[in-house]
């Protein structure tokens, strides 16, 4: 490789936290700020663009939409909730006394007389097409007039780029949305003019399970389109261990639309242990609404597909749902329905075990059929080849297989010993991590196919992930330290519930002296841990060799990621 560019611009110059921007994009939220900031700005990661007259319409919903269930599937969901309710009936409180459960009928009866209290006329205003020049960004998107005036795009869905066949769903359109949203935040929230970005660097927090093609495009976006003077990519789970100050942990990220698990040690996410599941906080909100409807929810006009109602249900869930068996009986829940130009409506309702049953979906994933029956888990895929990066892992795998096969043929070895798993595990020049995933892929799917997996519950996903660690010692270490991050980790009582479930299932030989489940380390908001970790890492002396400069990117292209990426490219 030609290193002349690197010599022109030494990598070792000290990095200042004020000139380093950390970007953590999510399916619902974007977190962005200077590495020196205490907290990042968090905004709705969405953009609304005025729709062309008679042009195609596309509105990504705030909440993952529900689907129409067949009779049998609906019955299955209801039976699952019924059996969860019976389990709750036999649960004890932490002081050992029986926990009184509530029934749907009890809640319906308590809310029968509930009528909302009318307040003054709301001063909220919907944003109209005539108010907007180019676009609306962030939380304002909730107020984009719903009368088909805007197209609404969330550039990330289910934890990855939101590529779809509709308008604005091509890779280039999604990248253009990201450029607009991130550029807008940098100029308006961080108050850095675009022309100054060459003096700044960016760290992009990427999903633990990533698509290499997307990463390549994202680096181009940072260095060429946005014009940063340098950047590097960091996997969210690795960033989370930095944020929590842990050398090794099984990281569980509960986001809005995905839950991901992997085992991280010494800043490396073990590839074979990565699992991403197609459910998150948004599915819990929809399940919560389903349960509320069954229990005579008095706000009958609620439409979860409407952005303002979607946001309202999300707020109620965040404020009241829990996994704490000590909270029992009917609880008072207050909320205000506010729509522009009409009087506000204040509701005082009673809700019972629905508050607990909704997040319990994390342990009974059958109920998430409500938001789609196609949900699956996914492992790290073997990426398709890239003509700009000919000596990639596929090349190494193929050439080493061929070489190995030839060697075997020369030795007239029996054909039986040439099964793909053996070949891959003998391949020279490959990282150890890749070998593990190869043998897993050989079990599950041919190379280059997404590794589809079952839709594990949260505890199962953790057990499966840790079981894929390469040594018994590592399994023991992972069972001893589980780090919960992401907004969905904020349900009160989640760590205790998970702890109880896991203790029953950890294989005897790997049982550590203590299993610690960490949520919000050092009083940190769990949804900020990865962002903070990336901020810490960006200033470390050891991270200075990771920066990629625009000149290098232009000259060497994607191949530089093999050399610099802090993960196995
Ligand atoms: N106090 C709370 N209790 C329960 N859930 C909460 C709480 N606060 C936020 N959440 C949920 O966390 C989710 C958002 O988490 P986060 O910001 O980590 O997701 P994201 O990064 O945007 O999405 P993803 O990780 O799926 O790409 C939302 O579903 C939100 O309702």
XYZ file of C-alpha atoms and ligand atoms in Angstrom:
600
model
C 0.000 0.000 0.000
C 1.177 3.507 -0.751
C 1.721 5.293 2.544
C 2.841 8.644 1.183
C -0.467 10.268 2.071
C -0.209 9.029 5.623
C 3.235 10.544 5.914
C 2.013 13.902 4.649
C -0.603 14.016 7.408
C 0.706 12.368 10.531
C -1.913 10.382 12.465
C -0.384 11.099 15.817
C -1.301 14.767 16.205
C -3.226 15.206 19.467
C -6.970 15.132 19.102
C -9.060 17.689 20.923
C -12.382 16.600 22.285
C -13.999 19.900 21.196
C -13.175 19.218 17.568
C -14.404 15.640 17.539
C -18.081 14.992 16.742
C -19.646 11.717 17.852
C -22.632 10.569 15.790
C -24.783 7.672 17.006
C -27.714 7.115 14.640
C -30.636 4.894 15.673
C -33.958 3.737 14.251
C -35.776 6.286 16.375
C -33.196 8.628 17.847
C -30.075 10.367 16.666
C -27.451 11.247 19.259
C -24.916 13.799 18.192
C -22.463 16.022 20.058
C -18.862 17.005 20.643
C -16.714 14.456 22.472
C -16.263 17.143 25.145
C -20.040 17.466 25.782
C -21.518 15.936 28.939
C -24.506 14.669 26.968
C -25.253 14.584 23.255
C -28.236 16.227 21.592
C -30.924 13.582 21.103
C -33.477 14.185 18.356
C -36.033 12.122 16.483
C -33.983 10.649 13.645
C -36.438 11.655 10.950
C -36.929 14.058 8.087
C -40.099 15.302 6.394
C -39.855 16.693 2.883
C -42.673 18.572 1.134
C -44.351 16.221 -1.280
C -44.449 17.156 -4.936
C -48.014 17.770 -6.205
C -49.390 14.389 -7.242
C -45.983 12.858 -6.481
C -45.719 9.508 -4.693
C -46.483 9.470 -0.975
C -44.324 7.793 1.654
C -44.664 8.206 5.404
C -42.553 6.009 7.652
C -44.566 5.578 10.838
C -43.281 6.616 14.270
C -44.333 3.257 15.699
C -43.731 -0.034 13.946
C -47.224 -0.737 12.535
C -49.364 -3.631 13.652
C -50.522 -6.265 11.180
C -53.922 -7.877 10.712
C -53.692 -11.224 12.456
C -55.447 -14.373 11.331
C -57.947 -15.839 13.812
C -55.471 -18.542 14.870
C -52.619 -16.094 15.357
C -54.758 -13.746 17.373
C -55.851 -16.661 19.507
C -52.222 -17.594 20.063
C -51.331 -14.048 21.150
C -54.305 -13.970 23.544
C -53.427 -17.400 24.950
C -49.841 -16.304 25.525
C -51.030 -13.242 27.447
C -53.458 -15.430 29.391
C -50.708 -17.802 30.424
C -48.493 -14.826 31.381
C -51.342 -13.547 33.558
C -51.673 -16.944 35.278
C -47.920 -16.938 35.972
C -48.247 -13.469 37.504
C -51.023 -14.794 39.761
C -48.602 -17.195 41.400
C -45.744 -14.703 41.790
C -44.552 -13.417 45.139
C -43.430 -9.944 46.096
C -39.881 -9.350 47.293
C -41.044 -9.626 50.936
C -42.386 -13.126 50.229
C -46.086 -12.177 50.348
C -48.387 -13.240 47.470
C -48.712 -10.654 44.747
C -52.317 -9.714 43.878
C -52.757 -9.817 40.101
C -55.289 -7.677 38.241
C -57.686 -8.825 35.547
C -58.778 -7.164 32.308
C -62.334 -6.882 33.659
C -61.158 -5.130 36.818
C -59.319 -2.491 34.755
C -62.272 -2.075 32.369
C -64.644 -1.591 35.286
C -62.372 0.975 36.966
C -62.244 3.043 33.766
C -65.909 2.715 32.858
C -66.837 6.090 34.307
C -63.647 7.783 33.116
C -64.310 10.954 31.142
C -61.538 13.324 30.164
C -61.260 16.795 31.653
C -61.291 19.440 28.978
C -58.583 22.127 29.115
C -57.901 25.253 27.107
C -57.471 25.246 23.341
C -54.056 23.907 22.382
C -51.600 26.387 20.923
C -49.746 23.651 19.081
C -49.516 24.245 15.369
C -49.080 21.723 12.624
C -46.324 22.544 10.152
C -47.730 23.203 6.707
C -46.045 22.911 3.371
C -46.167 26.671 2.991
C -44.147 27.071 6.243
C -41.258 24.968 4.959
C -38.571 25.664 2.423
C -36.831 22.332 2.069
C -37.444 19.998 4.963
C -38.378 19.516 8.638
C -36.046 17.620 10.938
C -36.217 15.913 14.318
C -39.128 16.162 16.745
C -40.840 18.752 14.526
C -41.576 15.897 12.109
C -44.297 14.759 14.523
C -46.122 17.979 13.648
C -45.748 17.699 9.882
C -49.257 18.119 8.559
C -50.712 14.696 7.993
C -52.847 15.824 5.092
C -50.489 14.159 2.597
C -48.400 17.327 2.343
C -45.118 15.699 3.363
C -43.168 12.535 2.824
C -41.669 11.313 6.085
C -38.483 9.255 6.216
C -36.670 7.560 9.057
C -33.257 6.722 7.511
C -32.702 3.836 9.947
C -35.200 1.026 10.607
C -34.656 -2.115 12.668
C -31.133 -0.900 13.426
C -29.890 -0.570 9.842
C -30.314 1.673 6.791
C -33.965 1.903 5.773
C -33.732 0.745 2.170
C -37.166 0.081 0.641
C -38.823 0.066 -2.790
C -40.925 3.191 -2.152
C -40.053 6.814 -2.815
C -36.934 7.866 -0.875
C -35.972 4.249 -0.218
C -32.937 3.895 -2.503
C -29.479 3.819 -0.944
C -28.624 7.209 -2.455
C -31.869 8.761 -1.174
C -31.259 7.422 2.340
C -27.696 8.756 2.277
C -28.987 12.137 1.095
C -31.415 12.187 4.054
C -28.589 11.354 6.448
C -26.440 14.100 4.972
C -29.268 16.601 5.407
C -30.159 15.543 8.967
C -26.599 15.273 10.286
C -25.504 18.409 8.426
C -28.486 20.314 9.856
C -27.660 19.185 13.422
C -23.991 20.105 13.038
C -24.833 23.575 11.767
C -27.812 24.354 13.994
C -27.319 22.396 17.222
C -23.516 22.284 17.403
C -23.194 25.644 15.635
C -20.340 24.582 13.411
C -20.409 26.028 9.878
C -20.076 23.363 7.188
C -16.990 25.112 5.809
C -15.239 24.492 9.163
C -15.782 20.731 9.178
C -12.393 20.088 7.605
C -10.963 21.046 11.000
C -13.216 18.535 12.778
C -13.250 14.773 12.934
C -16.152 12.386 13.312
C -16.666 9.071 15.044
C -19.645 7.176 13.694
C -21.180 4.583 16.000
C -22.313 1.721 13.766
C -24.449 -1.352 14.478
C -22.682 -4.373 15.863
C -23.951 -6.386 12.897
C -23.138 -4.286 9.881
C -23.343 -4.324 6.125
C -19.954 -3.502 4.621
C -21.439 -1.795 1.590
C -23.342 0.592 3.849
C -20.228 1.304 5.917
C -18.288 2.220 2.816
C -21.017 4.656 1.800
C -21.170 6.141 5.292
C -17.430 6.830 5.354
C -17.796 8.568 1.985
C -20.664 10.602 3.421
C -18.573 11.782 6.373
C -15.344 12.517 4.524
C -16.520 13.655 1.112
C -20.105 14.932 1.333
C -19.965 16.419 4.828
C -16.273 17.267 4.548
C -14.907 16.088 7.903
C -11.104 16.184 8.249
C -11.028 12.587 9.503
C -13.249 9.807 10.799
C -13.445 6.302 12.122
C -16.226 3.795 12.706
C -16.896 2.110 16.007
C -19.316 -0.741 16.714
C -22.022 0.223 19.219
C -21.375 -2.734 21.535
C -17.650 -2.010 21.697
C -18.447 1.651 22.371
C -20.812 0.555 25.159
C -18.044 -1.345 26.975
C -15.899 1.815 26.829
C -18.771 3.901 28.154
C -19.281 1.471 31.018
C -15.553 1.122 31.669
C -15.649 -2.662 31.223
C -12.930 -4.800 29.618
C -15.286 -7.688 28.877
C -19.073 -8.000 28.858
C -21.970 -9.600 27.101
C -23.582 -6.443 25.703
C -27.341 -6.293 25.178
C -28.722 -3.251 23.359
C -32.474 -2.774 23.616
C -33.343 -0.202 20.993
C -36.592 1.002 19.492
C -36.871 -1.611 16.752
C -34.105 -4.080 17.381
C -32.458 -5.888 20.228
C -28.858 -6.914 19.716
C -26.521 -9.081 21.758
C -22.820 -9.827 21.453
C -19.822 -10.699 23.576
C -17.107 -8.065 23.677
C -13.637 -8.560 25.079
C -10.700 -6.174 24.864
C -12.587 -3.890 22.472
C -13.414 -6.710 20.051
C -16.947 -7.890 19.434
C -16.713 -11.644 18.886
C -18.257 -12.117 15.495
C -19.890 -15.511 16.058
C -21.674 -14.223 19.155
C -23.525 -11.391 17.396
C -27.297 -11.682 17.287
C -29.810 -9.085 16.160
C -33.508 -9.557 16.802
C -36.274 -7.711 14.993
C -38.032 -6.352 18.068
C -37.596 -3.457 20.466
C -39.339 -0.675 22.357
C -41.707 0.117 19.493
C -43.108 -3.440 19.556
C -43.596 -3.119 23.309
C -45.548 0.132 22.820
C -47.841 -1.556 20.286
C -48.364 -4.566 22.580
C -49.148 -2.163 25.407
C -51.803 -0.468 23.296
C -53.267 -3.872 22.359
C -53.571 -4.745 26.048
C -55.059 -1.325 26.883
C -57.737 -1.723 24.228
C -58.714 -5.109 25.663
C -59.026 -3.462 29.065
C -61.421 -0.713 27.907
C -58.882 2.101 27.393
C -61.075 5.215 27.652
C -59.180 7.236 25.001
C -61.169 5.522 22.258
C -60.112 7.848 19.444
C -56.445 6.893 19.847
C -54.772 6.059 16.530
C -51.289 4.620 17.120
C -50.402 5.204 13.468
C -50.872 8.953 13.983
C -47.487 10.473 14.924
C -48.864 12.374 17.932
C -50.732 9.365 19.327
C -47.702 7.150 18.625
C -45.582 9.580 20.644
C -48.224 9.764 23.409
C -48.412 5.964 23.802
C -44.612 5.837 23.839
C -44.523 8.421 26.636
C -47.094 6.521 28.707
C -45.104 3.307 28.248
C -41.845 5.034 29.243
C -43.432 6.648 32.277
C -45.383 3.704 33.690
C -44.461 0.277 32.266
C -42.152 -1.813 34.451
C -40.974 -5.281 35.404
C -41.198 -4.871 39.155
C -43.307 -7.488 40.945
C -43.622 -5.198 43.951
C -45.776 -2.825 41.903
C -49.222 -4.349 41.963
C -52.920 -3.535 41.880
C -54.431 -0.755 39.823
C -52.159 2.238 39.295
C -53.150 5.805 38.459
C -51.972 6.861 35.041
C -52.371 10.463 33.874
C -51.915 11.795 30.394
C -52.974 14.707 28.228
C -54.138 14.438 24.644
C -53.164 17.571 22.773
C -54.068 18.292 19.172
C -53.532 21.674 17.495
C -56.461 24.050 17.623
C -58.749 22.011 19.902
C -59.089 21.839 23.696
C -56.672 19.527 25.475
C -58.127 16.439 27.146
C -56.718 15.283 30.488
C -57.281 11.608 31.330
C -56.918 9.961 34.735
C -57.096 6.222 34.139
C -56.353 3.050 36.100
C -54.071 0.417 34.610
C -53.102 -2.891 36.178
C -50.824 -5.713 35.083
C -50.906 -4.448 31.481
C -48.004 -2.238 32.633
C -45.985 -5.357 33.333
C -47.298 -7.623 30.575
C -46.202 -5.265 27.785
C -42.440 -5.347 28.561
C -42.752 -9.048 29.438
C -43.043 -9.555 25.671
C -39.233 -9.471 25.724
C -39.440 -12.903 27.363
C -42.492 -14.149 25.444
C -41.813 -13.039 21.893
C -44.868 -14.850 20.429
C -46.873 -11.737 21.325
C -44.765 -9.634 18.948
C -46.665 -11.333 16.115
C -48.863 -8.254 16.627
C -46.273 -6.223 14.716
C -45.465 -8.874 12.090
C -44.982 -12.605 11.906
C -41.915 -12.410 9.721
C -39.690 -11.318 12.576
C -36.412 -13.184 12.803
C -33.044 -13.055 14.390
C -29.911 -12.405 12.369
C -26.217 -13.066 12.769
C -23.298 -11.372 11.012
C -23.494 -12.161 7.305
C -20.575 -12.973 5.064
C -20.512 -9.842 2.948
C -20.741 -10.019 -0.824
C -17.539 -9.140 -2.661
C -16.665 -5.564 -3.534
C -14.755 -4.925 -6.791
C -12.948 -2.035 -5.072
C -11.662 -4.403 -2.416
C -10.571 -7.502 -4.334
C -8.440 -9.033 -1.592
C -11.282 -9.239 0.854
C -12.229 -12.066 3.198
C -14.089 -13.861 0.392
C -10.943 -13.828 -1.729
C -8.897 -15.167 1.154
C -11.485 -17.798 1.919
C -11.714 -18.916 -1.684
C -7.999 -18.934 -2.381
C -7.166 -20.689 0.850
C -9.890 -23.242 0.197
C -8.579 -23.854 -3.275
C -5.016 -24.149 -2.017
C -6.140 -26.454 0.727
C -8.178 -28.577 -1.654
C -5.240 -28.892 -4.025
C -2.980 -29.895 -1.167
C -5.477 -32.486 -0.102
C -5.850 -33.798 -3.633
C -2.103 -34.026 -3.969
C -2.039 -36.101 -0.860
C -4.877 -38.229 -2.313
C -6.836 -37.636 0.809
C -10.322 -39.057 0.908
C -13.117 -36.782 -0.329
C -14.901 -37.207 2.946
C -12.415 -35.018 4.771
C -13.100 -32.031 2.494
C -16.316 -30.798 4.008
C -16.637 -27.000 4.062
C -16.280 -26.684 7.810
C -12.941 -28.434 7.848
C -11.748 -26.397 4.906
C -12.622 -23.141 6.499
C -11.112 -23.954 9.830
C -7.845 -24.772 8.123
C -7.828 -21.667 5.975
C -4.677 -19.679 6.348
C -4.654 -15.877 6.431
C -8.050 -15.531 8.041
C -8.857 -13.996 11.365
C -10.025 -16.402 14.003
C -13.355 -14.665 14.238
C -14.175 -15.323 10.628
C -13.489 -19.004 11.056
C -16.034 -19.312 13.796
C -18.726 -17.691 11.732
C -17.781 -19.824 8.749
C -18.479 -23.024 10.562
C -21.715 -21.578 11.908
C -22.712 -20.417 8.453
C -21.981 -23.854 7.095
C -24.492 -25.188 9.583
C -27.114 -22.583 8.900
C -26.813 -21.224 5.364
C -24.400 -21.135 2.472
C -21.762 -18.389 2.451
C -22.990 -14.890 1.583
C -26.497 -15.613 2.808
C -27.927 -13.770 5.784
C -27.725 -16.047 8.740
C -31.384 -16.219 9.658
C -31.981 -17.373 13.178
C -34.979 -18.019 15.355
C -36.670 -15.155 17.136
C -35.103 -15.723 20.526
C -36.476 -14.160 23.671
C -34.113 -11.827 25.499
C -32.765 -14.470 27.893
C -32.434 -17.084 25.131
C -30.543 -14.618 22.920
C -28.039 -13.958 25.715
C -27.544 -17.677 26.369
C -27.121 -18.432 22.652
C -24.688 -15.575 22.181
C -22.497 -16.620 25.113
C -22.596 -20.272 24.041
C -20.816 -19.221 20.844
C -17.781 -17.832 22.661
C -14.649 -19.658 21.643
C -13.499 -20.782 25.097
C -15.055 -21.943 28.338
C -13.120 -19.265 30.182
C -14.653 -16.569 28.032
C -18.140 -18.020 28.536
C -17.627 -17.825 32.285
C -16.464 -14.209 32.023
C -19.485 -13.275 29.903
C -21.955 -14.968 32.235
C -20.454 -12.935 35.053
C -20.993 -9.529 33.407
C -23.992 -8.582 31.276
C -24.311 -4.951 30.235
C -27.774 -3.653 29.283
C -27.826 -0.491 27.162
C -30.281 1.363 24.888
C -33.496 3.184 25.808
C -35.409 -0.099 26.169
C -33.174 -1.077 29.101
C -34.844 1.592 31.243
C -37.837 -0.486 32.388
C -37.688 -0.576 36.138
C -36.982 -4.108 37.361
C -35.641 -5.417 34.053
C -32.240 -6.408 35.423
C -33.740 -8.352 38.369
C -36.193 -10.123 36.097
C -33.477 -11.049 33.628
C -31.192 -12.161 36.435
C -33.811 -14.579 37.765
C -34.467 -15.997 34.302
C -30.790 -16.429 33.507
C -29.814 -18.030 36.808
C -32.198 -20.869 36.063
C -30.614 -21.505 32.688
C -26.848 -20.870 32.838
C -25.176 -24.259 32.299
C -23.787 -25.549 35.579
C -20.156 -25.761 34.413
C -20.115 -22.066 33.391
C -21.879 -20.678 36.408
C -19.767 -17.778 37.692
C -19.602 -16.902 41.381
C -21.765 -13.924 40.617
C -23.737 -12.794 37.591
C -23.816 -9.040 37.478
C -26.339 -7.293 35.243
C -25.353 -3.685 34.745
C -27.869 -1.066 33.566
C -26.838 2.552 33.408
C -23.307 2.186 34.755
C -22.103 5.084 36.907
C -25.637 6.554 36.975
C -25.491 6.972 33.206
C -28.623 6.948 31.066
C -28.440 3.515 29.338
C -29.343 5.085 25.994
C -26.227 7.319 26.166
C -23.641 4.699 27.154
C -22.472 3.859 23.625
C -22.299 7.542 22.645
C -20.210 8.318 25.743
C -17.973 5.331 25.111
C -17.275 6.554 21.582
C -16.480 10.012 23.003
C -14.014 8.505 25.472
C -12.404 6.308 22.848
C -11.999 9.129 20.336
C -9.554 10.861 22.672
C -7.486 7.829 23.640
C -3.871 7.788 22.551
C -4.324 4.242 21.243
C -7.188 5.310 18.960
C -5.096 7.854 17.053
C -4.004 5.294 14.481
C -7.648 4.638 13.546
C -8.362 7.995 11.888
C -8.983 7.927 8.161
C -8.283 11.186 6.314
C -10.179 12.365 3.205
C -7.023 12.245 1.068
C -6.408 8.640 2.075
C -10.002 7.731 1.388
C -9.882 9.317 -2.052
C -6.616 7.587 -2.869
C -6.930 4.175 -1.263
C -10.686 3.836 -0.917
C -12.439 1.071 0.928
C -9.251 -1.013 1.303
C -8.097 1.370 4.026
C -10.897 0.115 6.242
C -9.216 -3.295 6.362
C -6.145 -1.625 7.821
C -7.753 0.933 10.108
C -11.183 -0.349 11.165
C -11.145 -1.318 14.834
C -13.044 -4.509 13.950
C -12.472 -7.401 11.578
C -13.290 -5.964 8.145
N -37.900 5.084 30.536
C -38.078 4.212 29.555
N -38.639 3.010 29.797
C -38.830 2.128 28.800
N -38.470 2.331 27.516
C -37.896 3.514 27.228
C -37.654 4.497 28.213
N -37.054 5.561 27.629
C -36.923 5.246 26.320
N -37.429 4.023 26.078
C -37.555 3.348 24.770
O -36.283 3.151 24.197
C -36.433 3.128 22.778
C -35.389 4.019 22.155
O -34.140 3.527 22.501
P -32.851 3.941 21.671
O -32.778 5.416 21.578
O -31.715 3.203 22.266
O -33.245 3.332 20.253
P -32.636 3.665 18.825
O -31.140 3.659 18.927
O -33.254 4.868 18.233
O -33.179 2.402 18.019
P -32.477 1.068 17.499
O -31.440 0.686 18.526
O -33.615 0.108 17.411
O -31.885 1.411 16.170
C -37.846 3.611 22.466
O -38.674 2.515 22.140
C -38.284 4.230 23.781
O -39.679 4.187 23.973
